[in-house]
Every structure is written in C-alpha cells, then in structure tokens.
Tab-separated table of C-alpha atoms in Angstrom:
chain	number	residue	atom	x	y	z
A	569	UNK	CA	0.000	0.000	0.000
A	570	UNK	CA	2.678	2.202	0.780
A	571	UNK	CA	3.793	2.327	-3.188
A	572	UNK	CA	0.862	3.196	-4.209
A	573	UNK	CA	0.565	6.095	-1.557
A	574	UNK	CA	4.575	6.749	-2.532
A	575	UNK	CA	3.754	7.068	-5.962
A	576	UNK	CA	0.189	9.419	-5.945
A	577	UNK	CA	2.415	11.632	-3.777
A	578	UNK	CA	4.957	11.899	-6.130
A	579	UNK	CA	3.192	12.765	-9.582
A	580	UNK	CA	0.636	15.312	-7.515
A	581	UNK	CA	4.294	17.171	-6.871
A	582	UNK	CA	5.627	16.557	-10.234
A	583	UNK	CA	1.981	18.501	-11.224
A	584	UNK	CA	2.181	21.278	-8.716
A	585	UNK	CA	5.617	21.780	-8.086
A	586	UNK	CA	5.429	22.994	-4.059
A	587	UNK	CA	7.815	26.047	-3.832
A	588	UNK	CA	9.098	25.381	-7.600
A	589	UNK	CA	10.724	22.300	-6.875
A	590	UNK	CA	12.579	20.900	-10.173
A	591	UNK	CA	10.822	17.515	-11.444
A	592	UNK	CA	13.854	15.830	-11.524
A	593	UNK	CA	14.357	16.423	-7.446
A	594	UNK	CA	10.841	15.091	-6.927
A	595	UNK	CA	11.598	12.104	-8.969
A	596	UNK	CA	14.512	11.496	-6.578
A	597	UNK	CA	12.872	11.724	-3.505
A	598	UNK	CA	10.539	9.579	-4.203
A	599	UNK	CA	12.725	6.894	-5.230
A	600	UNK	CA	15.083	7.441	-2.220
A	601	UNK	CA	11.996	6.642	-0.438
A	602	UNK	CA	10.709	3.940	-2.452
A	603	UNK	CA	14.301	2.282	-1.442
A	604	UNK	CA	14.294	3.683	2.629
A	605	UNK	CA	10.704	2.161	2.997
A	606	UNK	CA	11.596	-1.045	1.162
A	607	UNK	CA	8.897	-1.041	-1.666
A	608	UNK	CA	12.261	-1.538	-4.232
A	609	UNK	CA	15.619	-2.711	-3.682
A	610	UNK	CA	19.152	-1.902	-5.222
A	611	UNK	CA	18.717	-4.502	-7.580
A	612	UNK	CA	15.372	-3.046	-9.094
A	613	UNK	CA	17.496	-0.295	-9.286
A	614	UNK	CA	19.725	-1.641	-11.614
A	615	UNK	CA	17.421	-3.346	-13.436
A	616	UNK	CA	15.466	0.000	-14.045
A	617	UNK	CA	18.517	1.619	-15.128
A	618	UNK	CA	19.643	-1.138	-17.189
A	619	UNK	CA	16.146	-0.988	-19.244
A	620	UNK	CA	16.051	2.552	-19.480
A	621	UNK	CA	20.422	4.366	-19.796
A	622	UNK	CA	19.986	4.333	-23.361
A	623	UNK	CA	16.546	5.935	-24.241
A	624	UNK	CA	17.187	8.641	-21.573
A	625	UNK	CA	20.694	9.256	-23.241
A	626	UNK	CA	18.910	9.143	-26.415
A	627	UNK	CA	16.260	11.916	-25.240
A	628	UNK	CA	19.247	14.305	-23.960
A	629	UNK	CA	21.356	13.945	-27.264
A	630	UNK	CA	17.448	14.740	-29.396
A	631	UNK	CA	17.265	17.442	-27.343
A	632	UNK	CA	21.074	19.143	-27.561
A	633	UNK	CA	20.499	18.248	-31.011
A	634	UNK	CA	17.421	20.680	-31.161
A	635	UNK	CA	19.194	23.175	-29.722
A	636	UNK	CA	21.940	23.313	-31.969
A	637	UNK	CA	20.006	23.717	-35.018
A	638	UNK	CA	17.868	26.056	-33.300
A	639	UNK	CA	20.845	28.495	-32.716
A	640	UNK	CA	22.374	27.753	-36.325
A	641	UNK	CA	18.895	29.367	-37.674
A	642	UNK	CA	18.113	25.981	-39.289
A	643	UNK	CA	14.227	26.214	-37.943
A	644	UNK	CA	14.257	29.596	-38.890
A	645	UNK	CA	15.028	28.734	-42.655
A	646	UNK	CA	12.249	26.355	-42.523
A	647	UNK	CA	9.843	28.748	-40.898
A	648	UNK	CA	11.045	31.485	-43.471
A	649	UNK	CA	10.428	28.586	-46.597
A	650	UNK	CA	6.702	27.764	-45.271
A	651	UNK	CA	6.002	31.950	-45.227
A	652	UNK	CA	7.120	32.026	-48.670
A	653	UNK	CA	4.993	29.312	-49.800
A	654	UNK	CA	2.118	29.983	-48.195
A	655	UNK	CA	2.480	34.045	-48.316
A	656	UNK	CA	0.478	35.776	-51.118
A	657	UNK	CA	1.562	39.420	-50.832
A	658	UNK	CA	5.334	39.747	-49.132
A	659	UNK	CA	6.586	43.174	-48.108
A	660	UNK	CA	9.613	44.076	-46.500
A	661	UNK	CA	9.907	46.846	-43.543
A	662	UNK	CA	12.655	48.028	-41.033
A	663	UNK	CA	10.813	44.783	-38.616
A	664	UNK	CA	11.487	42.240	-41.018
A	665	UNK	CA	9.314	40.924	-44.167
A	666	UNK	CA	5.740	40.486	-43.890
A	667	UNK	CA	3.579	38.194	-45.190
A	668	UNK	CA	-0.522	37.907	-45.788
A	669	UNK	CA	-1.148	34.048	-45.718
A	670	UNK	CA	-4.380	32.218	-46.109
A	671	UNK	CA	-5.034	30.780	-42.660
A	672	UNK	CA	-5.998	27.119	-44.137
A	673	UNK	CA	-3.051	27.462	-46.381
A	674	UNK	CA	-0.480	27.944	-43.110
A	675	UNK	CA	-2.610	25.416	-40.796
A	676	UNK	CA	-1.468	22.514	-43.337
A	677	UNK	CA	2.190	23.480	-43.506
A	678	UNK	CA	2.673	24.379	-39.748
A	679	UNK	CA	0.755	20.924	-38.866
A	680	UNK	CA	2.888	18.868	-41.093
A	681	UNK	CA	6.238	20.619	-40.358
A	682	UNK	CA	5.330	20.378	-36.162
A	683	UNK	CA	4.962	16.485	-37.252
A	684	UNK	CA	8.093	16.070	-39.319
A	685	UNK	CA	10.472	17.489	-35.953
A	686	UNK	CA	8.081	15.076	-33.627
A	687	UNK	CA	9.368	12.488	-36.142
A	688	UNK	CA	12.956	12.894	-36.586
A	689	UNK	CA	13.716	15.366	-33.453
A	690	UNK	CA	10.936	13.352	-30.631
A	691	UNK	CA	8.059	15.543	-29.285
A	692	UNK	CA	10.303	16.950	-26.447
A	693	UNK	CA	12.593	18.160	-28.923
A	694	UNK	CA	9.851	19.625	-31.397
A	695	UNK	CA	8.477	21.365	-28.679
A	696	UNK	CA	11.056	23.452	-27.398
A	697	UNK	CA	11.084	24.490	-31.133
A	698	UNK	CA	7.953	25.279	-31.942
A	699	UNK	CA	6.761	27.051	-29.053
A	700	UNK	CA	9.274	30.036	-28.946
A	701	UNK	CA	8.786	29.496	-32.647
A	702	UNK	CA	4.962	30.045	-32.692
A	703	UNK	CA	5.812	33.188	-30.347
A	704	UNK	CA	7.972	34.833	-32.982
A	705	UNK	CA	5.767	34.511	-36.167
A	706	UNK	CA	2.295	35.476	-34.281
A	707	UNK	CA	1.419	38.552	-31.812
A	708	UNK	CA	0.492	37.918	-28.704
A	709	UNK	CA	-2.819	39.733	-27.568
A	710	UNK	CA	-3.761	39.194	-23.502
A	711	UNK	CA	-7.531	38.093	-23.011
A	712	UNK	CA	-8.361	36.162	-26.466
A	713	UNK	CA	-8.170	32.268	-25.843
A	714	UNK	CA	-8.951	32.306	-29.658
A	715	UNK	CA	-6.164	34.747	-30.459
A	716	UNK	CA	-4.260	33.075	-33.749
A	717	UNK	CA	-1.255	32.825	-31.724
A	718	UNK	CA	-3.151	30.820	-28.685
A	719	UNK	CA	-4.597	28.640	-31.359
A	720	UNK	CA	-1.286	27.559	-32.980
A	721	UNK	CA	0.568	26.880	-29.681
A	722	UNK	CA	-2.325	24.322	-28.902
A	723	UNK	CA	-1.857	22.816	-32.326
A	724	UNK	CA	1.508	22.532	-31.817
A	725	UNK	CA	1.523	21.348	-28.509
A	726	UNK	CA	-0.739	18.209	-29.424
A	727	UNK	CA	0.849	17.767	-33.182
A	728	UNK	CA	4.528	17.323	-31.123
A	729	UNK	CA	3.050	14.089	-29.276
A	730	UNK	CA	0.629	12.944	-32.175
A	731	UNK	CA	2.962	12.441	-34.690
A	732	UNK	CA	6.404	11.426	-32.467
A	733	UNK	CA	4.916	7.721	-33.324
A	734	UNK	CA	6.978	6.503	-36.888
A	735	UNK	CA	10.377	6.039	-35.875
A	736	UNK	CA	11.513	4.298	-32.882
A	737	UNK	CA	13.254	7.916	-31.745
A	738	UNK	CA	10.273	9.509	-32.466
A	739	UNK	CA	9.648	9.331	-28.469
A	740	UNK	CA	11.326	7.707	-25.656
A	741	UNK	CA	8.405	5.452	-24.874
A	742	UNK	CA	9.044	4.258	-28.234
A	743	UNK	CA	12.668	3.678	-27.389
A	744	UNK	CA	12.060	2.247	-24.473
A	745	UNK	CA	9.764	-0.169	-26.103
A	746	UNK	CA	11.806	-1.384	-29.092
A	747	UNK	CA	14.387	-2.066	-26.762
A	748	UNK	CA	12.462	-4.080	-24.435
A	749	UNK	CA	10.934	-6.202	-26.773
A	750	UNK	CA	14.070	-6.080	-29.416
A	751	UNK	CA	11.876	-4.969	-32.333
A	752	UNK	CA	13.749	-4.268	-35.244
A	753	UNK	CA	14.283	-0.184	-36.478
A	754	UNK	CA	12.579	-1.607	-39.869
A	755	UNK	CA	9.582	-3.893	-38.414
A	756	UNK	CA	8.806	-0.749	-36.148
A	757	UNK	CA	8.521	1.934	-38.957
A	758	UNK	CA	6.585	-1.114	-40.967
A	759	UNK	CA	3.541	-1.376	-38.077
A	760	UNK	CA	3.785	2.428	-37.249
A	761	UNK	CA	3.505	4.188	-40.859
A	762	UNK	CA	-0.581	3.692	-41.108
A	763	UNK	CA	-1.099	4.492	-38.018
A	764	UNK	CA	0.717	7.701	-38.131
A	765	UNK	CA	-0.533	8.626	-41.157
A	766	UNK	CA	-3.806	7.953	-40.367
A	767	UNK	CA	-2.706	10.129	-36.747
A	768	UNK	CA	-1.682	13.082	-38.913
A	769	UNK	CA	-4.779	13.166	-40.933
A	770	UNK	CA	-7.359	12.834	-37.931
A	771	UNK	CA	-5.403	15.808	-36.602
A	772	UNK	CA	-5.770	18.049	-39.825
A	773	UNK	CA	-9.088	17.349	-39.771
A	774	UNK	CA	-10.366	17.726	-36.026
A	775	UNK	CA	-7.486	20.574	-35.097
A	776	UNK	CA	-9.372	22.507	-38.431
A	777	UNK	CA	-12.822	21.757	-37.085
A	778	UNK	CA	-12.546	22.797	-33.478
A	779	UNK	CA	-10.591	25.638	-33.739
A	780	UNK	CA	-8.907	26.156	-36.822
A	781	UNK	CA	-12.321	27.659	-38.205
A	782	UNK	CA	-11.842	30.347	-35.606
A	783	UNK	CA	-8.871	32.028	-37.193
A	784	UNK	CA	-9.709	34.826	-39.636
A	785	UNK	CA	-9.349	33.847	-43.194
A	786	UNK	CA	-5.528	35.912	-43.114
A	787	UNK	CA	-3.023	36.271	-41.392
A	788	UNK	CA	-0.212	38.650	-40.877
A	789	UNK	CA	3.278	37.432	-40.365
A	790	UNK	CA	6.582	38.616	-39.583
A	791	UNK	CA	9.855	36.711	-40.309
A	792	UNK	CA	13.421	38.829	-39.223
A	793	UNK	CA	15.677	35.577	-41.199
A	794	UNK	CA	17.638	36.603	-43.585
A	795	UNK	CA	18.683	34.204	-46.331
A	796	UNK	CA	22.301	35.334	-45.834
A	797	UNK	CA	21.916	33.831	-42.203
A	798	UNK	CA	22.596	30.281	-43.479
A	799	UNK	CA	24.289	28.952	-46.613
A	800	UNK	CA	23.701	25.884	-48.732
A	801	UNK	CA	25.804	23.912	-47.343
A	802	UNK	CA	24.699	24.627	-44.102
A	803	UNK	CA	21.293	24.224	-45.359
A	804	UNK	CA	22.379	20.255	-46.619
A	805	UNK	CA	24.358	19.504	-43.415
A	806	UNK	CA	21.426	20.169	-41.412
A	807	UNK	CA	18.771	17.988	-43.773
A	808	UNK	CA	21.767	15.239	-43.823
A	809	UNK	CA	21.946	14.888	-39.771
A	810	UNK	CA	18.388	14.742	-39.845
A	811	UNK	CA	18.661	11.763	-42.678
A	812	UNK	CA	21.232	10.661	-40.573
A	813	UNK	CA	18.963	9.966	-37.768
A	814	UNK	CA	16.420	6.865	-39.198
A	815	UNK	CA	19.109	5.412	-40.969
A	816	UNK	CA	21.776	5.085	-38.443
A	817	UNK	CA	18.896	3.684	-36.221
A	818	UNK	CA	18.254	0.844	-38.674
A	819	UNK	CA	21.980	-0.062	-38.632
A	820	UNK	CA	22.368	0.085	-34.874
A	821	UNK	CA	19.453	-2.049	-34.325
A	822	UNK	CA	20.671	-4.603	-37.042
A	823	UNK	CA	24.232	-4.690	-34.920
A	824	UNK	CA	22.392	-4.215	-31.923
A	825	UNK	CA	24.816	-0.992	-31.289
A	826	UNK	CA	22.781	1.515	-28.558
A	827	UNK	CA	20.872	4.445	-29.985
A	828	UNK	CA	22.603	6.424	-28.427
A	829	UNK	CA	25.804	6.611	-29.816
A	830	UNK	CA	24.782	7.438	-32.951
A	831	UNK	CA	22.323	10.365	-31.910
A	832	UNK	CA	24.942	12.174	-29.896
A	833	UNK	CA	27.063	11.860	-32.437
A	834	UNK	CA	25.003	13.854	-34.923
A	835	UNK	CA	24.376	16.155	-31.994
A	836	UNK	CA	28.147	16.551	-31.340
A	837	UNK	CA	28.769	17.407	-35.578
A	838	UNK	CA	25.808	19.939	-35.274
A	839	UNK	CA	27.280	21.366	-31.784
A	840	UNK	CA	30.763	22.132	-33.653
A	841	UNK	CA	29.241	22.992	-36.989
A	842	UNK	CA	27.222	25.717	-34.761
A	843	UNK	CA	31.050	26.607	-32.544
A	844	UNK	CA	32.462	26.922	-36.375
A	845	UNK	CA	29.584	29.642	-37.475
A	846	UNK	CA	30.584	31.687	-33.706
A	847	UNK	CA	26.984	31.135	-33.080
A	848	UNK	CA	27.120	28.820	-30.125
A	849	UNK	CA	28.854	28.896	-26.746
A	850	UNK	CA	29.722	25.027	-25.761
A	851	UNK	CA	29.249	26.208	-22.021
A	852	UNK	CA	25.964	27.786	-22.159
A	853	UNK	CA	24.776	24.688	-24.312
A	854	UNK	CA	25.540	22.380	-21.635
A	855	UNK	CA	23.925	24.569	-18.642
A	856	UNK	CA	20.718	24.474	-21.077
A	857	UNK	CA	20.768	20.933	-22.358
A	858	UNK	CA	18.537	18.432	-19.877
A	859	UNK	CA	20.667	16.663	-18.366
A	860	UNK	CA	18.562	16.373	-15.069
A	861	UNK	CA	15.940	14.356	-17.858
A	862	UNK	CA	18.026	11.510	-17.033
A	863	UNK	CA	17.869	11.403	-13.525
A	864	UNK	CA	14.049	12.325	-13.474
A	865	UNK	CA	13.133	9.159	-15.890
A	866	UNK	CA	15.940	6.952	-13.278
A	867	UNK	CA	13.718	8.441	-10.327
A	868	UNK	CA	10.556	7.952	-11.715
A	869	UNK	CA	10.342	4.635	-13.213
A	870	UNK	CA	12.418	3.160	-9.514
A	871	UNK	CA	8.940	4.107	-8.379
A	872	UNK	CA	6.880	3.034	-10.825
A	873	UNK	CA	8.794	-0.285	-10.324
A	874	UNK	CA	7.424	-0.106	-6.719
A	875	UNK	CA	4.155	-0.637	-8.072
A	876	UNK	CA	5.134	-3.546	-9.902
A	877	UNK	CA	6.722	-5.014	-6.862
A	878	UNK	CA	3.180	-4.718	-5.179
A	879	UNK	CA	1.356	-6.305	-6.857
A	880	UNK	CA	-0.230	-4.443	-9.976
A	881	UNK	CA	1.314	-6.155	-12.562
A	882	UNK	CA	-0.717	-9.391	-11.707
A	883	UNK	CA	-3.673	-7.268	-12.020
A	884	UNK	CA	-3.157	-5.227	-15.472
A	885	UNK	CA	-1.907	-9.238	-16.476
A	886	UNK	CA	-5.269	-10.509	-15.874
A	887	UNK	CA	-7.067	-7.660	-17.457
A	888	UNK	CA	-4.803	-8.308	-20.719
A	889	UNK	CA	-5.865	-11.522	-20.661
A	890	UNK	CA	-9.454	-11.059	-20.693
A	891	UNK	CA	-8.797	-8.184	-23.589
A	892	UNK	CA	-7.087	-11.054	-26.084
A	893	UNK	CA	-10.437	-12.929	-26.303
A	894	UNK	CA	-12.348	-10.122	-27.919
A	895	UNK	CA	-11.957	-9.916	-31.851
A	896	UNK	CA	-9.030	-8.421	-33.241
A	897	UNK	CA	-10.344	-4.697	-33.549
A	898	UNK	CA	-11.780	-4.700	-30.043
A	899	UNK	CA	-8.675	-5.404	-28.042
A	900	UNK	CA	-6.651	-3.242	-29.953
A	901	UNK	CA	-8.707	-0.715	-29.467
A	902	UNK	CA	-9.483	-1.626	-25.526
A	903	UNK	CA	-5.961	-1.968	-25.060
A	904	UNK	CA	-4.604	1.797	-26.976
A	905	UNK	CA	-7.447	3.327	-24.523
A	906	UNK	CA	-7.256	1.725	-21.631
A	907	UNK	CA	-3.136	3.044	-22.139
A	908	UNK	CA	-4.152	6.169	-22.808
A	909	UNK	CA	-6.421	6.783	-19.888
A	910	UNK	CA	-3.024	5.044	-18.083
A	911	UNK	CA	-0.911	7.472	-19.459
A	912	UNK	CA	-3.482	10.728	-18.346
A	913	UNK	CA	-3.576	9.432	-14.606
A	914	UNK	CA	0.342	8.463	-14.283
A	915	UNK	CA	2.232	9.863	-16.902
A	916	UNK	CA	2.681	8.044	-20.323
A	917	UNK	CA	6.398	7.112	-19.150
A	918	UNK	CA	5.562	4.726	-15.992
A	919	UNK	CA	2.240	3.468	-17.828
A	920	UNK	CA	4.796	2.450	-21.297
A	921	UNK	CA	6.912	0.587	-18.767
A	922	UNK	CA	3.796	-0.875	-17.047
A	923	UNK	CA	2.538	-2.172	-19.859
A	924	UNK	CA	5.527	-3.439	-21.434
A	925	UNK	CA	6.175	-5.624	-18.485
A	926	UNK	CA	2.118	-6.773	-18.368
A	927	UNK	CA	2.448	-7.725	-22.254
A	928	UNK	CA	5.804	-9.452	-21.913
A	929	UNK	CA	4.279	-13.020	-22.005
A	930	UNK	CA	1.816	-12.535	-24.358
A	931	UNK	CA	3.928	-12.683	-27.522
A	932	UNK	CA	1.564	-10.318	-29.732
A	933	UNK	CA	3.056	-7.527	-30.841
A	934	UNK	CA	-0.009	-5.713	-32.682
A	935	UNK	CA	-1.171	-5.607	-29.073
A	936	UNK	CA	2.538	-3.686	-28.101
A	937	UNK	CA	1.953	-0.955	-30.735
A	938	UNK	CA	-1.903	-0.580	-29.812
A	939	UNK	CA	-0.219	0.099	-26.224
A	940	UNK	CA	2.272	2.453	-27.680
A	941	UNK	CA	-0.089	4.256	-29.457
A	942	UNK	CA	-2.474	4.711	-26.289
A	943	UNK	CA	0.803	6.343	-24.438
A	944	UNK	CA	1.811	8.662	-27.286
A	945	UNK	CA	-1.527	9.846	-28.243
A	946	UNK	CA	-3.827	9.408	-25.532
A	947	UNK	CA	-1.251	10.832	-22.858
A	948	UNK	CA	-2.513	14.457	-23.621
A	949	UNK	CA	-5.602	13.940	-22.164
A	950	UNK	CA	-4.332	15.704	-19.116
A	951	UNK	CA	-1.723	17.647	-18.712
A	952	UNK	CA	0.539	15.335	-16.330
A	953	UNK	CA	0.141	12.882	-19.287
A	954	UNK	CA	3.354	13.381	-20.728
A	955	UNK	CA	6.770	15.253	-20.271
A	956	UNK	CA	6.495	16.931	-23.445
A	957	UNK	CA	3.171	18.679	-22.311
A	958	UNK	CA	5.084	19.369	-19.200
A	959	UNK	CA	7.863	20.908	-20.894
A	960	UNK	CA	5.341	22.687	-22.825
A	961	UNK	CA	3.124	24.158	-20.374
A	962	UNK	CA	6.366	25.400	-18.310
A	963	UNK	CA	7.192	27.174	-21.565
A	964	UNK	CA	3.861	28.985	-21.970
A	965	UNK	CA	4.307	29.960	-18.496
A	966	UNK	CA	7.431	31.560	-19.353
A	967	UNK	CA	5.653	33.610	-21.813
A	968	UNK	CA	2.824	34.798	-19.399
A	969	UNK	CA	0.407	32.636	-20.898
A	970	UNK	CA	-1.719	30.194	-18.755
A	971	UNK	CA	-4.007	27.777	-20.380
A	972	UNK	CA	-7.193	26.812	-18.720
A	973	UNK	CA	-7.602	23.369	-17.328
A	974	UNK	CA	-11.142	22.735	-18.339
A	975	UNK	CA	-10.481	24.312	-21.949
A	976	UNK	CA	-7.401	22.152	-22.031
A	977	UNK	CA	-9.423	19.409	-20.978
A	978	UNK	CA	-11.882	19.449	-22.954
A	979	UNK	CA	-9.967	20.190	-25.958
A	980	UNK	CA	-8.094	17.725	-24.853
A	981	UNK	CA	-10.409	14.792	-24.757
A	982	UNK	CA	-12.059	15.492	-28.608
A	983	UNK	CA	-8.385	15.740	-29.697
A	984	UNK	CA	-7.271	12.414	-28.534
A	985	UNK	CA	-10.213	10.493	-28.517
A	986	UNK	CA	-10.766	10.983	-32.484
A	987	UNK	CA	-6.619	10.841	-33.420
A	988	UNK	CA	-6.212	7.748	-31.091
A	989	UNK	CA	-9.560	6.094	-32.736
A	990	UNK	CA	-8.008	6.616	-36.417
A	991	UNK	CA	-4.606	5.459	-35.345
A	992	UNK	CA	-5.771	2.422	-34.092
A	993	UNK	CA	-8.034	2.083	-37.022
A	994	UNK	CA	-4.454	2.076	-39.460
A	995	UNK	CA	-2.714	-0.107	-36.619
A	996	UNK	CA	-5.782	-2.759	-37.387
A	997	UNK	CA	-4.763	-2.099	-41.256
A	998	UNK	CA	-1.480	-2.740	-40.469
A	999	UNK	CA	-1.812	-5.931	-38.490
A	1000	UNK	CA	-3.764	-7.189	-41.848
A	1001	UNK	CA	-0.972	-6.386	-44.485
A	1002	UNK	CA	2.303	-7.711	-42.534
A	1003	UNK	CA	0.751	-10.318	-39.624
C-alpha cells in the first residue's frame, strides 16, 4: 500500500511543483523513499537503469540536437520557406518581411512541419522548437483564448506528441519499447507508418474543425531571417543529420549498437558545426541541455517499479488476458485506450513501462503498438500525461500565458479520442498487411 501512496504523492508534486521544486528532485525523492521504505531494492534499481540508460541518453542527445540547429537558424530557414509558400503578398519593412497568408493554407504546412520534428527530433525536442517558434511569427494579444497565436501553440503542442509515433526515436516510450521487446528499427517503422498517417490526418481534420475555423481567413506574419543567415551547405548539413537519424537507427538495431551513440554523435557534428559559425557557446549549451531528464526518468520509473513489486502487474496481467479474447479490432482498441487513460492518470512514461512488463508473455506484438499508441496519443488527455506537455506548459508559463484546465481538458479529450480512434483504425490495417 505504501507504493501506491509513494507514488500518488509523487506525480501530484511533479503537477504542482510545491515552492518550484525541479521535477527531476521530486523524482529522486521519491525513489530514495521507495528504497528507505523497502517497496524496491538496489537490484530493481539496476534493473530499471539497465532498461532505461539508453533511451534517456537518447532523449538528452534529441534534445542538444534541437538546440543546436535552433541556434544555427536551421528552424528559422524552414519557418522562413513555409512563409514564402504559403504568403500571397510579401513586403519588407525596417521589422522584417511580412507576409498575408491564407489561414488554411499555413494550418497545413505548420501541422505537417510540427509532425516532421516530432518524427525525426521526438516531441520533447519539437516542442522546445515550436513554441518560442509560434511566439515569434504570431502577436500575442492578452484576453483572447482564440487569439491566432493561442490557437497555434495548442496545435503545436498536441501535433509534437501525435505524430512522435513513426520512428523508434520519435519518443522515448518508443525507445524504451523497441528495446524491451528487441523490435527491429525496420519492423517498427513497418507497423507504425498507417497508423501515423492515419494520426496526422485525424489531426488536420479535427485541429481545423474545433478551432482552426476560428482564425480569420488571413493572417499577418513577420519573419526577421535573412537568407544570408545560413548557406547551402549549411542548409544540406542540417537535412543530412536529420537523414542521418532513421538510418543510423536501422543499422544500430541490425548490430544491436545503442541508440545512443549514434544520436549524440550527430548532436556533437551539429554542436561544432554551430562553434564553427561563432553562433554557439559550448558552455551555455551544456547549462541548457537536460541533463537532469536523465535522472528524473531513473527516479521515476524506480517508483513506478514499486508498483510492480506490489502487486499491480498481476492485475493489469489478468485484465490483458481477458482483452485477447475479444476480436481483433476490439482489443486493440481496448488496449490503446485503456493506455491512454493510463498514461493521463500516471504519466505516459511509468504506464509504457507498465505495460511493457504486463504484455511481456503474451507474444503479440499488434497488441505492443496498440499500447504504444495509447501512451503517445492518448497521454494528452491531461496535462501530467506526458513530459512533453510538461515541458510545454512550463514554456507557456514563461511567456505569461496560462491555459485553462477545463479548456485544455476538454480540448483535450475530442483531440485524442478521435486521433487515437483513427490510429488504431491504421494499426488494425497494419496488423492485416504484414501479420
């Protein structure tokens, strides 16, 4: 009982943060108390941090990664590219160049450019892009919830978690995942490409529908880049360590070399390329980059583990099994919401490891992804779900802006409800093509 207690205790601090407490210090006290009241031991220890060193490593070189090509202006470019295509009228002014888009026109391209960094950069790396990103191309007017600006963020904040499903470093519950049940880099993208499609489509369609409608039919944008700011070849150095990414993946999993390695060291060639340019200071990179991510996921999941140790494994086990006698659409489908609703009440990253230890002796991996996809996606039902929305909101905060819970909430629950429904809907697909 005490684990349980141990670990409500510890995600109502990780939500309010008493006295601004860093998450990561939370995470540690509870697990130094998970180990002083003897719900784990220093063996679960290790075995925690044996399952989880390399997609916490993996997160923290994403995430220097982003900030690299965030200082070399790289996001910028791309920013600067979708203005241009979507822009009608351009005109240039001592504030930078300003462009009249067509709102539907810009919805598209911001939606599928916040999905392509979820996919190749993770949702906690997209969002630390978009959101300061979002704050530089729209105004920011106090009192409108429906302000343009408001509107994007929330698209953005949902698109970064939506779409981080593809690639196994798409998201570390993905990582975590693969590596737990040694799914190949190739059998993963071959489940996961309907379903994300079908994700990024549901998202298009419902983001346009509740809110997107609200946006005046143009908008006017500001971009200070200069094309001068980057050249070609920086251009193609940044779109090759992005290539880089997926296919060094699929060779480390075939020689079952750690993620890891190879994503820090494209972040280490984009850290010097950004030192060679006199545009980044290796000192103040490190004091931003998250290193205190891997000691909060270490923390965490030692109490999460607690919970294993008393007793609800057996329990989620049981449920699982009653699930796999329903017909094939059914339990995927019970089994991506009943993660989801996981993921809202204790984060998506103790619910992934949860359920990867429940379906462990199962053997049916169509049931894994339909779990994968219920953490993902249906972890921004609240805003605990996941540590991108955490990241996220502490952002907005930053920025004066404070979203209401039950807008959030609601918006929340029509969001995932529909993208999770259609993703599971291409999963099903999926499992008919390649099982």
């Amino acid at each position: 009982m005490i684990a349980y207690f141990l670990f409500a205790g510890v995600m109502l601090a990780i939500y309010l943060r008493p006295f601004g407490i860093p998450i990561w210090l939370v995470s540690v006290f509870g697990a130094l108390f998970a180990l002083a009241f003897g719900v784990v031991n220093l063996r679960d220890v290790w075995f925690v941090w044996i399952m989880v060193w390399d997609s916490t490593l993996v997160l923290v070189g994403l995430i220097v990664l982003t900030l690299a090509l965030e200082r070399i202006l790289f996001f910028d470019f791309l920013a600067y590219k979708i203005l241009c295509f979507t822009g009608e009228n351009r005109e240039s002014s001592d504030k930078g160049r300003i462009f009249y888009c067509k709102s539907w026109k810009l919805f598209i391209f911001l939606i599928l450019f916040g999905a392509f960094l979820a996919i190749f950069l993770a949702n906690d790396g997209a969002i630390l892009v978009l959101t300061p990103l979002m704050f530089a191309l729209f105004p920011h007017k106090r009192g409108n919830f429906y302000a343009p600006l408001i509107i994007f963020l929330l698209f953005m904040g949902f698109i970064s978690d939506f779409a981080s499903n593809l690639f196994v470093l798409s998201n570390l519950t993905n990582i975590l995942t693969a590596s737990f049940f040694a799914i190949p880099f190739a059998e993963f993208l071959r489940f996961m490409a309907l379903p994300q499609v079908f994700a990024i489509l549901a998202s298009l369609l419902v983001f346009w529908y509740l809110l997107g409608l609200k946006l005046p039919q143009k908008l006017v944008l500001t971009s200070h880049f200069k094309q001068e700011s980057l050249s070609k070849f920086g251009i193609c150095f940044c779109f090759v360590l992005l290539a880089l990414l997926p296919i060094c993946a699929a060779i480390g999993a075939y020689f079952e070399i750690p993620l890891c390695f190879f994503v820090g060291f494209c972040a280490i060639l984009a850290v010097g390329y950004g030192i060679k340019l006199g545009r980044i200071a290796p000192l103040q990179l490190l004091k931003e980059s998250p290193f205190s991510v891997v000691v909060f996921s270490l923390g965490l999941f030692v109490v999460v583990f607690g919970l294993k140790n008393a007793g609800l494994l057996e329990i989620l086990q049981i449920g699982i099994v009653k699930i796999m006698e329903l017909e094939r659409f059914l339990n995927l489908l019970s089994i991506g919401f009943l993660s989801a609703f996981g993921s809202s009440i204790i984060n998506n990253l103790p619910m992934v490891m949860l359920g990867d230890l429940a379906l462990k002796e199962v053997g049916d991996l169509a049931l894994v992804f339909a779990h994968l996809l219920g953490c993902n996606i249906g972890s921004k039902f609240t805003p605990i779900g996941s540590l991108a929305t955490l990241l996220w909101l502490v952002s907005l905060r930053r920025y004066g802006i404070l979203i209401p819970i039950f807008r959030y909430l609601a918006l929340a629950f029509c969001f995932s409800a529909v993208v999770l429904f259609c993703a599971i809907v291409g999963l099903y697909f999926s499992c008919i093509f390649w099982v």
